[in-house]
Coordinates of C-alpha atoms and ligand atoms in Angstrom, one line a residue:
M1 CA 163.4 135.5 -61.9
I2 CA 162.0 139.0 -62.1
N3 CA 158.9 139.2 -60.1
S4 CA 156.6 142.1 -59.3
A5 CA 156.0 142.6 -55.6
T6 CA 152.7 141.4 -54.4
R7 CA 150.6 142.0 -51.4
W8 CA 149.2 138.4 -51.8
T9 CA 151.5 136.4 -49.6
S10 CA 150.5 132.8 -48.8
A11 CA 149.1 134.0 -45.5
A12 CA 147.0 136.7 -47.2
L13 CA 145.7 134.1 -49.7
R14 CA 144.8 131.7 -47.0
A15 CA 142.7 134.4 -45.4
L16 CA 140.5 134.5 -48.5
V17 CA 139.4 130.8 -48.4
R18 CA 137.4 129.7 -45.4
D19 CA 135.7 126.3 -44.9
N20 CA 132.4 127.5 -46.3
E21 CA 133.1 131.0 -47.8
V22 CA 135.5 132.7 -50.1
H23 CA 136.3 136.4 -50.3
R24 CA 135.0 138.3 -53.3
A25 CA 138.6 139.3 -54.2
V26 CA 139.2 135.8 -55.7
Y27 CA 136.8 136.8 -58.5
T28 CA 137.5 140.5 -58.9
D29 CA 141.1 141.3 -58.0
P30 CA 143.4 141.7 -61.1
E31 CA 146.5 140.9 -59.1
I32 CA 145.0 137.6 -57.9
F33 CA 144.2 136.9 -61.5
N34 CA 147.8 137.5 -62.5
L35 CA 148.9 135.2 -59.7
E36 CA 146.6 132.5 -60.9
M37 CA 148.3 132.7 -64.3
S38 CA 151.9 132.6 -62.9
R39 CA 151.2 130.0 -60.2
L40 CA 148.0 127.9 -60.6
F41 CA 148.0 127.6 -64.4
R42 CA 151.7 126.8 -64.4
S43 CA 151.8 124.2 -61.7
T44 CA 148.6 122.2 -62.5
W45 CA 148.0 120.0 -65.5
V46 CA 146.0 122.0 -68.0
F47 CA 144.1 120.7 -71.1
V48 CA 145.8 121.7 -74.4
G49 CA 144.0 119.8 -77.2
H50 CA 143.4 116.4 -78.7
D51 CA 145.8 114.3 -80.7
S52 CA 143.3 113.7 -83.5
Q53 CA 143.7 117.4 -84.4
I54 CA 147.4 116.8 -85.4
P55 CA 147.5 113.4 -87.1
N56 CA 150.6 114.0 -89.3
A57 CA 154.2 115.1 -88.6
G58 CA 154.3 118.9 -88.6
D59 CA 150.6 119.4 -87.9
Y60 CA 149.8 122.0 -85.3
F61 CA 147.0 123.5 -83.3
T62 CA 147.3 126.9 -81.6
T63 CA 145.7 127.7 -78.2
S64 CA 146.5 129.1 -74.8
V65 CA 147.3 127.7 -71.4
G66 CA 146.7 130.2 -68.7
A67 CA 148.3 133.4 -70.1
E68 CA 150.7 131.5 -72.4
P69 CA 150.3 131.4 -76.2
I70 CA 150.7 127.8 -77.2
V71 CA 151.3 125.8 -80.3
M72 CA 150.8 122.0 -80.0
V73 CA 152.9 120.2 -82.7
R74 CA 153.1 116.6 -83.9
Q75 CA 156.7 115.5 -84.2
A76 CA 158.2 113.2 -86.8
D77 CA 158.6 110.5 -84.1
G78 CA 154.9 110.6 -83.3
G79 CA 155.3 112.5 -80.1
V80 CA 153.4 115.7 -79.2
S81 CA 155.3 118.9 -78.3
V82 CA 153.7 121.9 -76.5
L83 CA 155.7 125.0 -77.4
I84 CA 155.3 128.6 -76.4
N85 CA 154.3 130.5 -79.5
R86 CA 156.8 133.3 -79.1
C87 CA 159.9 134.1 -81.1
A88 CA 163.1 134.0 -79.1
H89 CA 164.3 137.1 -80.8
K90 CA 161.8 139.9 -80.1
G91 CA 158.8 138.0 -78.9
V92 CA 156.7 137.9 -82.0
R93 CA 153.9 135.3 -82.0
L94 CA 155.2 132.8 -84.6
V95 CA 152.2 130.9 -85.7
S96 CA 149.0 132.9 -86.3
E97 CA 146.6 130.4 -87.8
G98 CA 144.4 128.1 -85.6
S99 CA 145.7 124.9 -87.2
G100 CA 147.7 123.7 -90.2
N101 CA 151.0 122.1 -91.0
L102 CA 154.4 123.7 -90.2
G103 CA 156.4 121.8 -92.9
R104 CA 159.9 121.2 -91.7
F105 CA 160.5 124.4 -89.7
I106 CA 158.9 127.5 -88.2
R107 CA 160.0 130.8 -89.7
C108 CA 159.4 134.1 -87.9
P109 CA 157.7 136.7 -90.1
Y110 CA 159.8 139.5 -88.6
H111 CA 163.5 138.7 -89.2
A112 CA 163.3 135.1 -90.4
W113 CA 164.9 133.3 -87.4
T114 CA 163.9 129.7 -88.0
Y115 CA 163.1 126.9 -85.5
G116 CA 162.7 123.1 -85.8
T117 CA 159.2 121.8 -85.2
D118 CA 160.6 120.9 -81.7
G119 CA 161.3 124.5 -81.1
A120 CA 165.2 124.3 -81.4
L121 CA 166.8 127.4 -82.9
Q122 CA 168.0 126.3 -86.4
N123 CA 169.1 129.4 -88.2
I124 CA 169.5 133.2 -88.0
P125 CA 170.1 135.3 -91.2
L126 CA 173.6 136.9 -91.0
R127 CA 174.4 134.7 -88.0
D128 CA 178.1 135.9 -87.9
G129 CA 176.7 139.2 -86.6
Y130 CA 176.4 137.4 -83.2
D131 CA 179.9 136.0 -83.2
G132 CA 181.8 137.1 -80.1
T133 CA 178.7 138.9 -78.7
G134 CA 177.9 136.6 -75.8
F135 CA 175.0 135.2 -77.7
E136 CA 175.7 131.6 -76.5
A137 CA 174.9 132.8 -73.0
T138 CA 171.6 134.4 -73.8
E139 CA 168.1 133.0 -73.5
A140 CA 167.5 133.5 -77.2
R141 CA 170.0 130.7 -78.0
L142 CA 167.6 128.2 -76.4
G143 CA 165.0 128.7 -79.1
L144 CA 161.4 128.3 -78.2
A145 CA 160.3 127.6 -74.6
S146 CA 158.2 124.5 -74.1
A147 CA 155.9 123.1 -71.5
G148 CA 157.8 121.5 -68.6
A149 CA 155.9 118.3 -69.0
V150 CA 153.4 116.9 -71.5
A151 CA 151.0 113.9 -71.2
V152 CA 148.8 112.4 -73.8
Y153 CA 146.1 110.3 -72.1
R154 CA 143.8 108.3 -74.5
G155 CA 144.2 111.1 -77.0
F156 CA 143.8 114.1 -74.6
V157 CA 146.8 116.3 -74.5
F158 CA 147.6 118.0 -71.2
C159 CA 150.6 120.0 -70.1
R160 CA 152.2 121.3 -66.9
L161 CA 154.0 124.5 -67.8
S162 CA 156.3 124.3 -64.9
G163 CA 159.3 122.0 -65.1
E164 CA 158.7 120.7 -61.6
G165 CA 155.5 119.7 -59.8
V166 CA 153.0 117.0 -59.3
A167 CA 153.1 114.1 -61.8
F168 CA 150.2 113.6 -64.2
H169 CA 148.7 110.4 -62.7
D170 CA 149.1 111.8 -59.2
Y171 CA 147.3 114.9 -60.2
F172 CA 144.3 113.3 -61.8
G173 CA 144.2 109.9 -60.2
E174 CA 140.8 108.1 -60.4
S175 CA 139.2 111.1 -62.1
L176 CA 140.7 109.8 -65.4
S177 CA 137.9 107.2 -65.3
T178 CA 135.6 109.9 -66.9
L179 CA 137.9 110.2 -69.9
D180 CA 138.2 106.4 -70.1
N181 CA 134.4 106.2 -70.2
M182 CA 134.0 108.7 -72.9
V183 CA 136.7 107.0 -75.1
D184 CA 135.3 103.5 -74.3
R185 CA 131.9 104.6 -75.7
A186 CA 133.5 104.5 -79.1
P187 CA 133.3 101.0 -80.6
A188 CA 136.7 101.6 -82.1
G189 CA 138.1 102.8 -78.7
R190 CA 139.1 106.2 -80.1
L191 CA 137.7 109.7 -80.4
E192 CA 138.1 112.4 -83.0
V193 CA 137.5 116.1 -82.6
A194 CA 134.6 116.9 -84.9
G195 CA 134.8 120.3 -86.6
G196 CA 135.9 123.4 -84.7
M197 CA 134.7 124.5 -81.3
L198 CA 132.0 127.0 -80.4
R199 CA 133.4 130.1 -78.7
Y200 CA 131.4 132.2 -76.3
M201 CA 132.7 135.2 -74.4
H202 CA 131.6 135.6 -70.8
P203 CA 132.1 138.8 -68.8
C204 CA 132.9 137.1 -65.6
N205 CA 135.6 135.3 -63.7
W206 CA 136.6 131.8 -65.0
K207 CA 135.9 130.2 -61.5
M208 CA 132.2 131.1 -61.7
L209 CA 132.0 128.7 -64.7
A210 CA 134.0 126.1 -62.9
E211 CA 131.7 126.2 -59.9
N212 CA 128.5 126.2 -62.0
Q213 CA 129.4 122.7 -63.4
T214 CA 128.4 121.0 -60.2
D215 CA 125.8 123.5 -59.0
A216 CA 122.6 121.4 -59.0
C217 CA 120.6 124.0 -57.2
H218 CA 120.4 126.4 -60.2
P219 CA 119.0 124.5 -63.2
M220 CA 115.3 124.5 -62.1
V221 CA 115.6 128.2 -61.2
A222 CA 117.9 129.8 -63.8
H223 CA 116.6 127.7 -66.7
E224 CA 113.0 127.8 -65.8
S225 CA 112.2 130.4 -68.5
S226 CA 114.0 128.5 -71.3
A227 CA 113.8 124.8 -70.6
G228 CA 110.6 125.3 -68.6
T229 CA 109.0 126.9 -71.7
T230 CA 110.1 124.0 -73.9
V231 CA 108.4 121.5 -71.5
R232 CA 105.2 123.6 -71.4
I233 CA 105.0 123.8 -75.2
W234 CA 105.8 120.1 -75.5
G235 CA 103.0 119.3 -73.1
E236 CA 100.5 121.0 -75.4
Q237 CA 101.3 118.7 -78.3
P238 CA 98.8 116.1 -79.3
E239 CA 99.4 112.7 -77.7
G240 CA 101.6 110.4 -79.7
T241 CA 103.7 113.2 -81.3
P242 CA 107.2 111.9 -81.6
K243 CA 109.5 113.6 -79.0
P244 CA 112.1 115.7 -80.8
M245 CA 115.7 115.3 -79.8
A246 CA 115.8 119.0 -78.7
V247 CA 113.0 118.4 -76.2
E248 CA 114.8 115.4 -74.8
Q249 CA 117.9 117.6 -74.2
F250 CA 116.1 120.6 -72.8
A251 CA 113.5 119.0 -70.5
P252 CA 115.8 117.5 -67.8
F253 CA 117.2 121.0 -67.1
V254 CA 114.0 121.7 -65.2
G255 CA 114.1 118.5 -63.2
T256 CA 113.2 118.7 -59.5
Y257 CA 115.5 119.4 -56.6
K258 CA 114.9 115.8 -55.6
F259 CA 116.1 114.5 -59.0
F260 CA 119.3 116.6 -58.9
D261 CA 119.9 115.8 -55.2
N262 CA 119.6 112.0 -55.9
M263 CA 122.2 112.2 -58.7
G264 CA 125.0 112.6 -56.2
I265 CA 128.4 114.1 -56.6
R266 CA 131.8 112.3 -56.4
I267 CA 134.8 114.3 -55.2
W268 CA 138.4 113.5 -55.9
P269 CA 141.6 115.1 -54.6
N270 CA 143.2 118.2 -56.4
G271 CA 139.9 119.9 -57.2
H272 CA 138.3 117.3 -59.5
G273 CA 134.8 115.9 -59.2
H274 CA 131.6 115.0 -61.0
T275 CA 127.9 115.1 -60.8
G276 CA 125.7 112.2 -61.9
V277 CA 126.9 109.3 -59.7
S278 CA 123.6 107.4 -59.9
D279 CA 121.5 109.3 -62.3
S280 CA 121.8 112.3 -64.6
I281 CA 120.2 114.5 -67.2
H282 CA 121.8 112.4 -69.9
A283 CA 120.5 109.1 -68.5
A284 CA 117.1 108.8 -70.4
Y285 CA 118.0 109.7 -74.0
S286 CA 116.4 107.5 -76.6
V287 CA 118.2 104.6 -78.2
I288 CA 120.4 105.3 -81.3
P289 CA 119.7 102.6 -83.8
G290 CA 122.8 100.4 -84.4
Y291 CA 124.9 101.8 -81.6
Q292 CA 124.3 99.2 -79.0
E293 CA 125.0 96.4 -81.6
A294 CA 128.3 98.1 -82.6
M295 CA 129.3 98.3 -78.9
V296 CA 128.4 94.7 -78.2
A297 CA 130.4 93.5 -81.2
A298 CA 133.4 95.5 -79.9
Y299 CA 133.2 94.8 -76.2
G300 CA 130.7 92.1 -75.5
Q301 CA 127.4 92.3 -73.6
E302 CA 128.7 92.7 -70.1
R303 CA 131.3 95.3 -70.7
T304 CA 129.0 97.3 -73.0
A305 CA 126.4 97.4 -70.2
R306 CA 129.1 98.7 -67.8
I307 CA 130.3 101.4 -70.2
L308 CA 126.9 102.7 -71.2
G309 CA 125.5 102.3 -67.6
E310 CA 127.8 105.1 -66.5
V311 CA 125.7 108.2 -66.5
R312 CA 128.2 110.8 -65.3
H313 CA 126.8 114.3 -65.9
N314 CA 129.5 117.0 -65.6
T315 CA 133.1 116.0 -64.7
M316 CA 135.1 119.1 -63.6
Y317 CA 138.8 118.7 -64.1
F318 CA 140.4 121.4 -62.1
P319 CA 141.3 124.1 -63.0
N320 CA 139.4 124.7 -66.2
I321 CA 137.8 122.0 -68.2
M322 CA 134.5 120.1 -67.9
V323 CA 133.9 116.8 -69.7
K324 CA 130.5 115.2 -70.5
G325 CA 131.2 111.5 -71.3
P326 CA 127.7 110.4 -72.2
I327 CA 127.2 113.3 -74.6
Q328 CA 130.9 113.6 -75.8
T329 CA 131.5 117.2 -75.2
L330 CA 134.3 119.1 -73.5
R331 CA 134.2 122.7 -72.4
V332 CA 137.3 124.9 -71.7
F333 CA 137.0 128.0 -69.5
K334 CA 139.9 130.1 -70.8
P335 CA 140.8 132.9 -68.3
L336 CA 141.5 136.2 -70.1
A337 CA 141.1 138.7 -67.2
A338 CA 139.6 138.7 -63.7
D339 CA 136.2 139.6 -65.3
R340 CA 136.6 137.9 -68.8
T341 CA 136.5 134.3 -69.8
L342 CA 136.4 132.7 -73.2
V343 CA 134.3 129.5 -73.2
E344 CA 135.1 126.9 -75.8
S345 CA 132.7 123.9 -76.4
W346 CA 134.2 120.9 -78.2
T347 CA 132.4 118.0 -79.8
F348 CA 133.9 114.5 -80.3
R349 CA 133.0 111.8 -82.7
L350 CA 132.9 108.2 -81.3
V351 CA 134.9 106.3 -84.0
G352 CA 132.8 103.4 -85.2
A353 CA 129.5 104.7 -83.9
P354 CA 126.5 105.7 -86.0
D355 CA 126.5 109.3 -87.3
L356 CA 123.3 110.0 -85.3
L357 CA 125.3 110.1 -82.1
L358 CA 127.5 112.9 -83.4
E359 CA 124.3 114.7 -84.5
R360 CA 123.1 114.4 -80.9
T361 CA 126.4 115.8 -79.6
C362 CA 126.3 118.7 -82.0
M363 CA 122.7 119.5 -81.2
Y364 CA 123.5 119.5 -77.5
N365 CA 126.3 121.9 -78.0
R366 CA 124.3 124.2 -80.2
L367 CA 121.2 124.1 -77.9
I368 CA 123.0 124.4 -74.5
N369 CA 126.5 125.8 -75.0
S370 CA 126.6 128.0 -78.1
P371 CA 126.2 131.8 -78.2
G372 CA 122.8 131.1 -79.8
S373 CA 121.7 128.9 -77.0
I374 CA 118.7 129.9 -74.9
V375 CA 120.0 127.8 -71.9
G376 CA 123.5 129.2 -72.1
H377 CA 122.1 132.8 -71.9
D378 CA 120.5 132.0 -68.6
D379 CA 123.9 131.1 -67.1
L380 CA 125.7 134.0 -68.8
E381 CA 123.2 136.5 -67.3
V382 CA 123.7 135.2 -63.7
Y383 CA 127.5 135.2 -64.0
E384 CA 127.4 138.7 -65.4
R385 CA 125.2 139.9 -62.5
A386 CA 127.4 138.1 -60.0
Q387 CA 130.5 139.8 -61.4
Q388 CA 128.6 143.2 -61.0
G389 CA 127.3 142.4 -57.5
L390 CA 130.7 141.4 -56.3
Q391 CA 131.9 145.0 -56.8
S392 CA 130.1 145.9 -53.6
G393 CA 132.5 146.2 -50.7
L394 CA 129.8 146.2 -48.0
R395 CA 129.4 142.4 -48.2
E396 CA 132.8 140.7 -48.6
W397 CA 132.0 137.0 -48.7
V398 CA 130.6 134.5 -51.2
N399 CA 128.8 131.6 -49.5
L400 CA 129.7 128.0 -50.5
G401 CA 128.5 126.3 -47.3
R402 CA 125.6 124.2 -48.5
L403 CA 125.8 120.7 -46.8
F404 CA 129.3 121.5 -45.5
Q405 CA 130.6 118.9 -43.1
P406 CA 133.7 119.4 -41.0
G407 CA 136.6 117.2 -42.1
E408 CA 135.3 116.8 -45.7
G409 CA 137.9 116.3 -48.4
A410 CA 140.1 114.1 -46.2
S411 CA 139.4 110.8 -48.0
P412 CA 140.4 110.1 -51.7
A413 CA 136.9 109.8 -53.1
E414 CA 133.7 110.8 -51.4
V415 CA 130.2 110.7 -52.7
V416 CA 127.9 113.4 -51.4
R417 CA 124.4 114.6 -52.2
G418 CA 123.8 116.2 -55.6
T419 CA 122.8 119.5 -54.1
S420 CA 125.9 119.8 -52.0
E421 CA 128.4 122.6 -52.7
A422 CA 131.2 120.3 -51.6
Q423 CA 132.9 120.1 -55.0
M424 CA 133.1 123.9 -55.1
R425 CA 134.8 123.8 -51.8
N426 CA 137.1 121.0 -53.1
Q427 CA 138.1 123.3 -56.0
F428 CA 138.9 126.1 -53.6
R429 CA 141.0 123.9 -51.4
A430 CA 143.0 122.9 -54.5
W431 CA 143.1 126.6 -55.6
L432 CA 144.6 127.7 -52.3
R433 CA 147.2 124.9 -52.3
F434 CA 148.5 125.6 -55.9
M435 CA 148.3 129.3 -55.4
S436 CA 150.5 129.1 -52.2
A437 CA 152.8 126.3 -53.2
T438 CA 155.2 128.4 -55.4
E439 CA 155.9 131.0 -52.7
E440 CA 156.2 128.3 -50.0
A441 CA 158.7 126.3 -52.2
A442 CA 160.8 129.5 -52.7
S443 CA 160.9 130.4 -49.0
Ligands
FES1 S1 161.2 138.8 -83.8 FE1 161.3 136.8 -84.7 S2 163.0 136.9 -85.9 FE2 163.0 138.9 -85.0
FE2_2 FE1 123.1 126.3 -66.1

């Protein structure tokens, strides 16, 4: 493989991640960003899409995994392929629309090489021009590259770009219980992606978003001006005014430190973890008429209570998605450059549930995660300022030490206080392992 020389040896990378601090270079250095693309985002299991987006043979959805342009395709046998969206001839991006149906083959718009929906090279115009040229020994003969491994878990499609590495269930382990809970909330036991996703560009490193998902010391501070104002205005309304859904969603953002601390955080291996072990900002939403009844009809009283009693807040799946089961949203933090991240917020319909639930999901995404959100701007501003502040070379370290305990991360699932930064440290332990593994395997 042709590889550019790098000063970031495994030893150099190890020096960037301490027990309770990380070096600013992990957020700012373009070479480290490139290494993340070629190591971390190739060797971990990364979210691609949802199988409800491609119900029929030939249906596709285009996206990216790390730096790779991707097209996810439904095959005639019902399987899902994850292909690299790049012509084997001169590299043209083959599929340009966001979604659609490929028909029976993919045809390149440049010289009309064609590929099966599985990526195999089918035809080349004037093919005899390659006879006796050594074409059979070239990479082009192989057609489109594809992900090394694909897994569809309860409708969620993940891939590992690399042909070798950790198996899907070993990588996610018990953290899959969050996806289970979100799907189990559908009386029909199935989710559908509802509409498109909201896209929001962030001028910061993708890991700042990943850390923020379990940062329970920021909402009451960073969101004071937005959610705090909502609460104040709501407090001025005459007694007996029905509480709007928007107030229900904004208000918990300015909960107390004690509230967020009591929520707890559960930490799993490989960088995964979630807030909201015993309570969360989603725990006190009002009842949706007809939903409980539909759930009980599908699952019975006891199981319904277990499913809806789970109040998980943010589940961070390392490296770059966050799932909110009780509100049926998923956010993807797409890394574009060391200081540029595209955030996508997805909404899901619980099949068999009343429409009002989807309305709540859409409202949450609009109010909290969209470019028009007042809460989202609070976070955007602090990320942007952090990216700017980290340009300073006179302070080198970012502190992640809150409630650090020597030996943490040794057991498979730990529950810690909600205001702990243990999940951020968990992510960096995984980061270091997957960033160093490729070089160590090669040496
Ligand atoms: S670049 Fe695709 S056929 Fe030539
Ligand atoms: Fe926030």
